[in-house]
mmCIF file of C-alpha atoms in Angstrom:
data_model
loop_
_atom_site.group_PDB
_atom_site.id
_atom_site.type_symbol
_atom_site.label_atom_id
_atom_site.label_comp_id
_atom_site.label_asym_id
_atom_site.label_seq_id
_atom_site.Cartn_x
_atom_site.Cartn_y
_atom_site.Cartn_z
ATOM 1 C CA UNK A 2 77.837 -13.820 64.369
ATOM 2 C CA UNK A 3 74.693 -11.776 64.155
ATOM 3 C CA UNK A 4 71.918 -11.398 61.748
ATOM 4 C CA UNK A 5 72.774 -8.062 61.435
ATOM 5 C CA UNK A 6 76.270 -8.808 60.878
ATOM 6 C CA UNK A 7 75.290 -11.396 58.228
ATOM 7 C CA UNK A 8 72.994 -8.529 56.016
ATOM 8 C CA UNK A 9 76.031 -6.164 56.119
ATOM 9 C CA UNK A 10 78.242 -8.657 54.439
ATOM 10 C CA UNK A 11 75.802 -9.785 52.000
ATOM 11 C CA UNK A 12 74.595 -6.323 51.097
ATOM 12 C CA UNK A 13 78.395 -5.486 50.608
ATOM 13 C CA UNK A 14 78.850 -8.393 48.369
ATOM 14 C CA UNK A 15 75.682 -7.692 46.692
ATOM 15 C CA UNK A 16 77.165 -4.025 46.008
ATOM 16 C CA UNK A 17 80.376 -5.469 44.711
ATOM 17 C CA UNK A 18 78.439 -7.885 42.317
ATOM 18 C CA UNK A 19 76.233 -4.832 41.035
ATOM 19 C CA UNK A 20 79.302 -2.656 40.480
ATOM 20 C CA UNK A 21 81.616 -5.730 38.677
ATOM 21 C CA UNK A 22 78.491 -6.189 36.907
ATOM 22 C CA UNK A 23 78.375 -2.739 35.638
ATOM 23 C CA UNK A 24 81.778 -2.400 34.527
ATOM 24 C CA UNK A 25 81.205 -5.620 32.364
ATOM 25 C CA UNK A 26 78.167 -4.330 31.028
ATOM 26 C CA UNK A 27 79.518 -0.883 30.165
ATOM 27 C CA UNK A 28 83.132 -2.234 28.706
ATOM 28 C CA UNK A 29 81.265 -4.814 26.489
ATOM 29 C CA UNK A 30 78.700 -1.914 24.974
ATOM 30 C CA UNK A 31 81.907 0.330 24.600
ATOM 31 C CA UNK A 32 83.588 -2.277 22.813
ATOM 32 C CA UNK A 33 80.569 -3.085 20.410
ATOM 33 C CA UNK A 34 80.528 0.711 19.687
ATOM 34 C CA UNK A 35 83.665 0.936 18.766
ATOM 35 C CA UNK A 36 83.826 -2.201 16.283
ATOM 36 C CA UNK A 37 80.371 -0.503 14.724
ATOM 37 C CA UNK A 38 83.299 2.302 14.018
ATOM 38 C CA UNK A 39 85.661 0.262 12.595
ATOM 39 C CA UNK A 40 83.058 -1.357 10.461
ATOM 40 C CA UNK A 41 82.157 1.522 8.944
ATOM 41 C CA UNK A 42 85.429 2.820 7.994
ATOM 42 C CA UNK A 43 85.743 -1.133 6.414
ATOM 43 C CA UNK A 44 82.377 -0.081 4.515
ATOM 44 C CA UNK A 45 84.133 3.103 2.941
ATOM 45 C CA UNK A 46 87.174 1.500 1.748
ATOM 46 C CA UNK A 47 85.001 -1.656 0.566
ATOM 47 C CA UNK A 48 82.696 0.755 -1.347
ATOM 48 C CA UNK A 49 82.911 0.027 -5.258
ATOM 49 C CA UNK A 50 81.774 3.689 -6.317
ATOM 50 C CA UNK A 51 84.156 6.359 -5.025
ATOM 51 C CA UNK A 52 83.163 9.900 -5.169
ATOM 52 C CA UNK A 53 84.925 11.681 -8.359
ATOM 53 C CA UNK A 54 86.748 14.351 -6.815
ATOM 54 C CA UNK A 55 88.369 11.916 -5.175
ATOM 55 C CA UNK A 56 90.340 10.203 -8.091
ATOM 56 C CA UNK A 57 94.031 11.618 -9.068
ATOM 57 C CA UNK A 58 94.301 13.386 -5.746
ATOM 58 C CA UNK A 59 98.288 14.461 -5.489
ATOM 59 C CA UNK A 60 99.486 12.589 -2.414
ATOM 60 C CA UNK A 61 103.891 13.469 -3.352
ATOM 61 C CA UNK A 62 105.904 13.198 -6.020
ATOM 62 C CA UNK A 63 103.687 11.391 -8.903
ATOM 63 C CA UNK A 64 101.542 9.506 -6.402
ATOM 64 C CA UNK A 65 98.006 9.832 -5.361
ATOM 65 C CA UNK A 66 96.029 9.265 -2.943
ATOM 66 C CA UNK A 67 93.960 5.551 -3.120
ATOM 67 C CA UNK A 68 90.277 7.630 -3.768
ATOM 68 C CA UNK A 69 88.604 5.823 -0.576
ATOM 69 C CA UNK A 70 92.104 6.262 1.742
ATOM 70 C CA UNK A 71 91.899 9.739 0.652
ATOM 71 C CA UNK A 72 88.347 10.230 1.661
ATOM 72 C CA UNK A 73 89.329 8.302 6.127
ATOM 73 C CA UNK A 74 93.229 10.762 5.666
ATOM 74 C CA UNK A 75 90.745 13.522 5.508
ATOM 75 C CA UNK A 76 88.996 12.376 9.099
ATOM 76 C CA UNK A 77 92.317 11.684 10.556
ATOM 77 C CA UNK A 78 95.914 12.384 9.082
ATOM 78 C CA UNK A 79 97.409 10.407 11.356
ATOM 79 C CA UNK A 80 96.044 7.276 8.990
ATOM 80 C CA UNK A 81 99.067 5.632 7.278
ATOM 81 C CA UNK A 82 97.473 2.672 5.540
ATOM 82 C CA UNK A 83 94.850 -0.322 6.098
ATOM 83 C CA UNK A 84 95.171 -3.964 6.689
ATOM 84 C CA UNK A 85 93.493 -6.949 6.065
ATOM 85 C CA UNK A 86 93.414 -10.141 6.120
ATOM 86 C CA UNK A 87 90.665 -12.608 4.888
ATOM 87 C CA UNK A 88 88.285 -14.265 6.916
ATOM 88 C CA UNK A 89 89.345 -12.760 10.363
ATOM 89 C CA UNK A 90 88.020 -9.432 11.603
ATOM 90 C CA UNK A 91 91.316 -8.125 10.703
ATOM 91 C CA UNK A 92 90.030 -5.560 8.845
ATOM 92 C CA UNK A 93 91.463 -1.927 9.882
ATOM 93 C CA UNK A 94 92.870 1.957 9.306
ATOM 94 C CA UNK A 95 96.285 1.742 10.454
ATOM 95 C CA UNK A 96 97.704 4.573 12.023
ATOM 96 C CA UNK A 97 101.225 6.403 12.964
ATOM 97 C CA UNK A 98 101.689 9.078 15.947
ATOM 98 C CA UNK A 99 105.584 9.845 15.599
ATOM 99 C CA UNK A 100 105.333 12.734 18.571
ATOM 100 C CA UNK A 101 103.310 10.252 20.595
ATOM 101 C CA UNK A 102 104.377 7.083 19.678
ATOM 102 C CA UNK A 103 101.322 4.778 21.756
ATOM 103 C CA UNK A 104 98.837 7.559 21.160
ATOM 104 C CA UNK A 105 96.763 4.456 18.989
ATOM 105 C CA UNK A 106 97.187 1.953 21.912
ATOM 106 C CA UNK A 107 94.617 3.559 23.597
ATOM 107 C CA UNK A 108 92.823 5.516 20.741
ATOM 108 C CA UNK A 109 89.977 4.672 18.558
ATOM 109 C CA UNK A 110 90.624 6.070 14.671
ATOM 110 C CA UNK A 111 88.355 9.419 16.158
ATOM 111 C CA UNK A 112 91.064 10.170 18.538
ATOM 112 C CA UNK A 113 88.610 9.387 21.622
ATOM 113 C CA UNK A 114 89.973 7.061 24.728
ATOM 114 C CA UNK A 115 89.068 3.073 23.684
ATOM 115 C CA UNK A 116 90.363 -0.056 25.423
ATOM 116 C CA UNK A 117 90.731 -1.477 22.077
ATOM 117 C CA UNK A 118 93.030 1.251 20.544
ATOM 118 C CA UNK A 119 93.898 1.308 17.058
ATOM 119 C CA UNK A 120 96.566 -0.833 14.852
ATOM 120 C CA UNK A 121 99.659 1.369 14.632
ATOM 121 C CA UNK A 122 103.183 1.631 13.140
ATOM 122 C CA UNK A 123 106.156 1.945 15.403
ATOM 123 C CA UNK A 124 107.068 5.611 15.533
ATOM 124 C CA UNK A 125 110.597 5.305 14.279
ATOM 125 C CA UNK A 126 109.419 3.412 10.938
ATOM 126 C CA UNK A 127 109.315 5.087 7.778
ATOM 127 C CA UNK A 128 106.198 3.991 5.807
ATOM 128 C CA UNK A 129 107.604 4.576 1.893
ATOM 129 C CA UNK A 130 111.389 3.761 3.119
ATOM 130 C CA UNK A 131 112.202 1.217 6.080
ATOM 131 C CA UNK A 132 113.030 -2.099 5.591
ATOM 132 C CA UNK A 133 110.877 -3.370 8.053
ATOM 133 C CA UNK A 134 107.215 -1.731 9.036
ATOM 134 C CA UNK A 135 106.244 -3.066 12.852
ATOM 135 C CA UNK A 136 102.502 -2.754 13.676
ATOM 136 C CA UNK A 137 101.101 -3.286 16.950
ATOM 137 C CA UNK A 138 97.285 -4.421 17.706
ATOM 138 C CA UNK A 139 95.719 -5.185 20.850
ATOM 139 C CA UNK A 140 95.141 -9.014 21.113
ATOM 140 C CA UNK A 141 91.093 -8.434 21.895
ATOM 141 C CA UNK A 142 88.751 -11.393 22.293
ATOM 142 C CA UNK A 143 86.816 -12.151 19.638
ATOM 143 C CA UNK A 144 89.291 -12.043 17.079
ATOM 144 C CA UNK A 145 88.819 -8.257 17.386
ATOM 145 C CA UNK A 146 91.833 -6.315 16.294
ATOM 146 C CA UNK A 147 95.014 -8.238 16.040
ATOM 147 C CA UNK A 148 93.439 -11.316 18.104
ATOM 148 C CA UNK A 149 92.750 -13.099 14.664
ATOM 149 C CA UNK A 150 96.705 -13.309 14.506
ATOM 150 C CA UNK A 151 96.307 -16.078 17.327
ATOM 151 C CA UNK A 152 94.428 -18.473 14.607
ATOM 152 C CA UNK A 153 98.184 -18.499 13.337
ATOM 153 C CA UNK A 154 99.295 -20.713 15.857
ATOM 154 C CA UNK A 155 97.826 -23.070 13.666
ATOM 155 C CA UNK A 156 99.764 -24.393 10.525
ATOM 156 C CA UNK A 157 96.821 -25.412 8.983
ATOM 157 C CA UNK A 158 94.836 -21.761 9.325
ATOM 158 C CA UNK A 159 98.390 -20.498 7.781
ATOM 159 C CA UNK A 160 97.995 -22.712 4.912
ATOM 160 C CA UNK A 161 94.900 -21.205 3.767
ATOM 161 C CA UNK A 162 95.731 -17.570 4.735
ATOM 162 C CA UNK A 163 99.347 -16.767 3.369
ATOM 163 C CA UNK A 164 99.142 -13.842 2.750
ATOM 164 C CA UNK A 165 98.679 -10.436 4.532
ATOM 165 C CA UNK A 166 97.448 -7.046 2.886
ATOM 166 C CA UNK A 167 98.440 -4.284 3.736
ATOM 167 C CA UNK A 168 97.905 -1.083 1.552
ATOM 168 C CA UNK A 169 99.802 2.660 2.138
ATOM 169 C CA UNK A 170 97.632 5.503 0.991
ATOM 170 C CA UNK A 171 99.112 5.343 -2.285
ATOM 171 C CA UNK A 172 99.537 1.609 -3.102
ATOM 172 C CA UNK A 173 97.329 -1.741 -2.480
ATOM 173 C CA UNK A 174 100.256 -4.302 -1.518
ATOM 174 C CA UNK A 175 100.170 -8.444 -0.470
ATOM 175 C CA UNK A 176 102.471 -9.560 1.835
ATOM 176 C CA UNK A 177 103.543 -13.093 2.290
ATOM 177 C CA UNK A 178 103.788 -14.483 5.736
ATOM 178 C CA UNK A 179 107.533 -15.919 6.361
ATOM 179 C CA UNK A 180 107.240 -16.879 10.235
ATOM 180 C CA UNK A 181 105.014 -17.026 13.106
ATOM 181 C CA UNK A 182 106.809 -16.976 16.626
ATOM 182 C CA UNK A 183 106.480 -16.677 20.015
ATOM 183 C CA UNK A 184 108.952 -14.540 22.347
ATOM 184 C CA UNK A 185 108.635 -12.238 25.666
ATOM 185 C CA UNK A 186 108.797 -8.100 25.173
ATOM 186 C CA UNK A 187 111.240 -6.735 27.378
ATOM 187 C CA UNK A 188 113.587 -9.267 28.481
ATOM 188 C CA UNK A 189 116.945 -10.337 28.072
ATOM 189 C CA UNK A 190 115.396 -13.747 26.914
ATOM 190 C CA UNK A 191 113.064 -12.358 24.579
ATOM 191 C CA UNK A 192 113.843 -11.325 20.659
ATOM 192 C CA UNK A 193 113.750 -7.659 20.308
ATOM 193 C CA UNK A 194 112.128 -8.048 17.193
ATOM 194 C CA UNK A 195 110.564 -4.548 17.608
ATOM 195 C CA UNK A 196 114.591 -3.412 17.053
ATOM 196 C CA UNK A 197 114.775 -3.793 13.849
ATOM 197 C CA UNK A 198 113.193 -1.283 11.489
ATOM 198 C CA UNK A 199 116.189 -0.740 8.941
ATOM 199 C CA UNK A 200 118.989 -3.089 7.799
ATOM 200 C CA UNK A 201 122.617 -1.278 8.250
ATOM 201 C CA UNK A 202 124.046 -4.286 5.466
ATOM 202 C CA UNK A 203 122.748 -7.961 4.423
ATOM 203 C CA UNK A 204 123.984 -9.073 7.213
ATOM 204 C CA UNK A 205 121.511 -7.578 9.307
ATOM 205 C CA UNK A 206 118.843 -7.947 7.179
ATOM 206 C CA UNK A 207 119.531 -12.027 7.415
ATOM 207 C CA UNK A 208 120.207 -12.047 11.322
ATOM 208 C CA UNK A 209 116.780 -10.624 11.219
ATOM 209 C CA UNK A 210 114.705 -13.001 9.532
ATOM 210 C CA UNK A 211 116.925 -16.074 10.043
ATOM 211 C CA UNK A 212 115.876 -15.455 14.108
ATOM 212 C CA UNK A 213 112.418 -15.330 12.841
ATOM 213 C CA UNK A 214 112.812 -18.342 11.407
ATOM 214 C CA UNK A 215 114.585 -19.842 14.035
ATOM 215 C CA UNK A 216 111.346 -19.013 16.573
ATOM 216 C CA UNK A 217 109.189 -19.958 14.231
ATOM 217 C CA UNK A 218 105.833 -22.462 15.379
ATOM 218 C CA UNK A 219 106.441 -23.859 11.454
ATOM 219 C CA UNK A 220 107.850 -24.275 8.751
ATOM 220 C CA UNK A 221 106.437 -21.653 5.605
ATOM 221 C CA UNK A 222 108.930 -22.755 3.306
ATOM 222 C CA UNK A 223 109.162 -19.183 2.671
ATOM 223 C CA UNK A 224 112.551 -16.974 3.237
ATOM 224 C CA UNK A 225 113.253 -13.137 2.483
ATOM 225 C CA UNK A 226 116.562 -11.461 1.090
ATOM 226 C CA UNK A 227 118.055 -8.454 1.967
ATOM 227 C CA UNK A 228 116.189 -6.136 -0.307
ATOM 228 C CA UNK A 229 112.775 -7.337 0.163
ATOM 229 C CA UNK A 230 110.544 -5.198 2.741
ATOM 230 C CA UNK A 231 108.839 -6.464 5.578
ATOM 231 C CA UNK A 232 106.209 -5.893 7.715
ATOM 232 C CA UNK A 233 105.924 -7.239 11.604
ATOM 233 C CA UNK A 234 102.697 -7.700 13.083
ATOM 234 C CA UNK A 235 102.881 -7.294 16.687
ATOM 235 C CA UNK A 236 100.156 -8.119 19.794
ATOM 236 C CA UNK A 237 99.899 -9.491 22.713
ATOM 237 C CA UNK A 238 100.314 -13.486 23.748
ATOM 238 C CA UNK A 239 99.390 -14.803 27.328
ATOM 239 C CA UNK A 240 100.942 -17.979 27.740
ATOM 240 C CA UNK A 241 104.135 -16.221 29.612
ATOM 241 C CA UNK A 242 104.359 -12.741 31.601
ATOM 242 C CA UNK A 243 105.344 -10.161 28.478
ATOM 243 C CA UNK A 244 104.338 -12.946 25.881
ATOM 244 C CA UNK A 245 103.985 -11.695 22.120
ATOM 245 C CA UNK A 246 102.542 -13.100 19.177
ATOM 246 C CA UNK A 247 104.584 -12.144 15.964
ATOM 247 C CA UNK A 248 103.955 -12.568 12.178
ATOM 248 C CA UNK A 249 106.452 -11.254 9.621
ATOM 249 C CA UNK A 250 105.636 -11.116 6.300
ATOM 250 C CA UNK A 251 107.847 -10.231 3.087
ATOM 251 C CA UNK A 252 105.741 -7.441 0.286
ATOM 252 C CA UNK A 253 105.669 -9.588 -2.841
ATOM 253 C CA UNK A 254 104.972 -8.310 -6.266
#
C-alpha cells in the first residue's frame, strides 16, 4: 500500500474522530443547558417569598393553586405536579400530554426538542382520581432525571430515602416507597406494570402490588391496600434488552 493510500485513510479517520468529537461536545453542552433549566424552575418552587397575587389562586372546586406551581402552570399548562426526592438530582416539573402521550420524552419543560425530555404521567392517568399515577424519566447519566432511581438498587440508599414527594398543583404529598423491581417493557416475560392505572375491585388492586412485591430487589416491610393511591416511577434499566427500573410508592398521610 501507498503513502498516498495511507494519508487518505488517516485523514478519513481523522475526519471521523473530529465529527464523533463534535457530537460529544455539542450533546454534553446541550445537556448542561438544559439541567441550568431545570435548576431554575427548582429555584422558583424552592423560593421562600412567593409573589402575593399568587396566593388563593382558584385552581377547581375549593382548591388553589400551590402560589410557586401556579407561577411554572403559567409557562406551561401542560405541568401536572413536581417531584422530588432528597439528595439525588431528582428534582423536577412533571408534566402530562394526553393528545400526545410521549410529547415529554423528548421535550424540555419549554416545549423545545431535548435528549433528556421531561418526567411525565402516562396519558391515560387521571392526576386527582386514578389509583395508580405512572411517571416516566429518562435514565440520564449523572443521576440526571430519573437516573437517581438506580441508587435504589441498593437497600441501604432505600433505607435512608423512603420516601418520595410528589406534589399536584394543589397539594404537597409524601409517598412511601413499597418495592423496587426489575422487569423488561414489552414482552410476554416482562410485568406490564405500566397496565395498571385504576383498580376494577381489591382484587386488582392486590394482584398489583403483591407482583410488585414479588419482583422486588428487597424487602420494605411496607404493603398497600386497596384504597391507598400509588404512584409508579418508571425509566430505563440496561442490564437486559427493554430493561426497566421501577419504584412504587403508596401517598401516606
Amino acid at each position: 500500500m501507498n503513502k498516498k493510500i495511507y494519508i487518505i485513510i488517516i485523514l478519513v479517520f481523522a475526519a471521523i474522530l473530529a465529527t464523533s468529537t463534535f457530537f460529544i461536545v455539542r450533546n454534553c453542552m446541550d445537556a448542561a443547558g438544559q439541567m441550568e433549566v431545570y435548576d431554575n424552575l427548582a429555584e422558583i418552587v424552592d423560593e421562600t417569598d412567593v409573589p402575593k397575587e399568587n396566593e388563593n389562586v382558584p385552581f377547581s372546586g375549593d382548591k388553589t393553586f400551590i402560589p410557586e406551581y401556579f407561577e411554572l402552570f403559567q409557562q406551561n399548562g401542560d405541568m401536572v405536579g413536581w417531584i422530588k426526592v432528597e439528595d439525588t438530582k431528582i428534582n423536577y416539573p412533571v408534566m402530562q400530554s394526553v393528545n400526545e402521550p410521549d410529547f415529554y420524552l423528548k421535550h424540555n419543560f419549554e416545549k423545545d426538542y431535548s435528549d433528556l425530555g421531561t418526567p411525565y404521567v402516562q396519558e391515560n392517568c387521571d392526576i386527582a382520581e386514578s389509583d395508580n399515577l405512572v411517571i416516566y424519566g429518562h435514565h440520564i447519566k449523572g443521576g440526571k432525571m430519573f437516573g437517581a432511581l438506580e441508587d435504589y438498587k441498593s437497600k441501604s440508599f432505600y433505607e435512608e430515602h423512603k420516601t418520595i414527594q410528589f406534589d399536584t398543583l394543589t397539594e404537597q404529598t409524601e409517598y412511601e416507597i413499597v418495592a423496587v423491581f426489575k422487569t423488561v417493557a414489552y414482552s410476554s416475560e416482562g410485568f406490564r406494570y405500566y397496565d395498571f392505572v385504576d383498580a376494577e375491585n381489591e382484587e386488582e388492586f392486590n394482584s398489583y402490588v403483591g407482583k410488585c412485591k414479588e419482583l422486588a430487589l428487597y424487602d420494605t416491610g411496607v404493603t398497600a391496600e386497596y384504597g391507598d393511591r400509588l404512584i409508579t416511577l418508571s425509566t430505563c434499566e440496561y442490564s437486559a434488552q427493554n430493561g426497566r427500573l421501577v419504584a412504587v410508592a403508596k401517598k401516606v398521610g
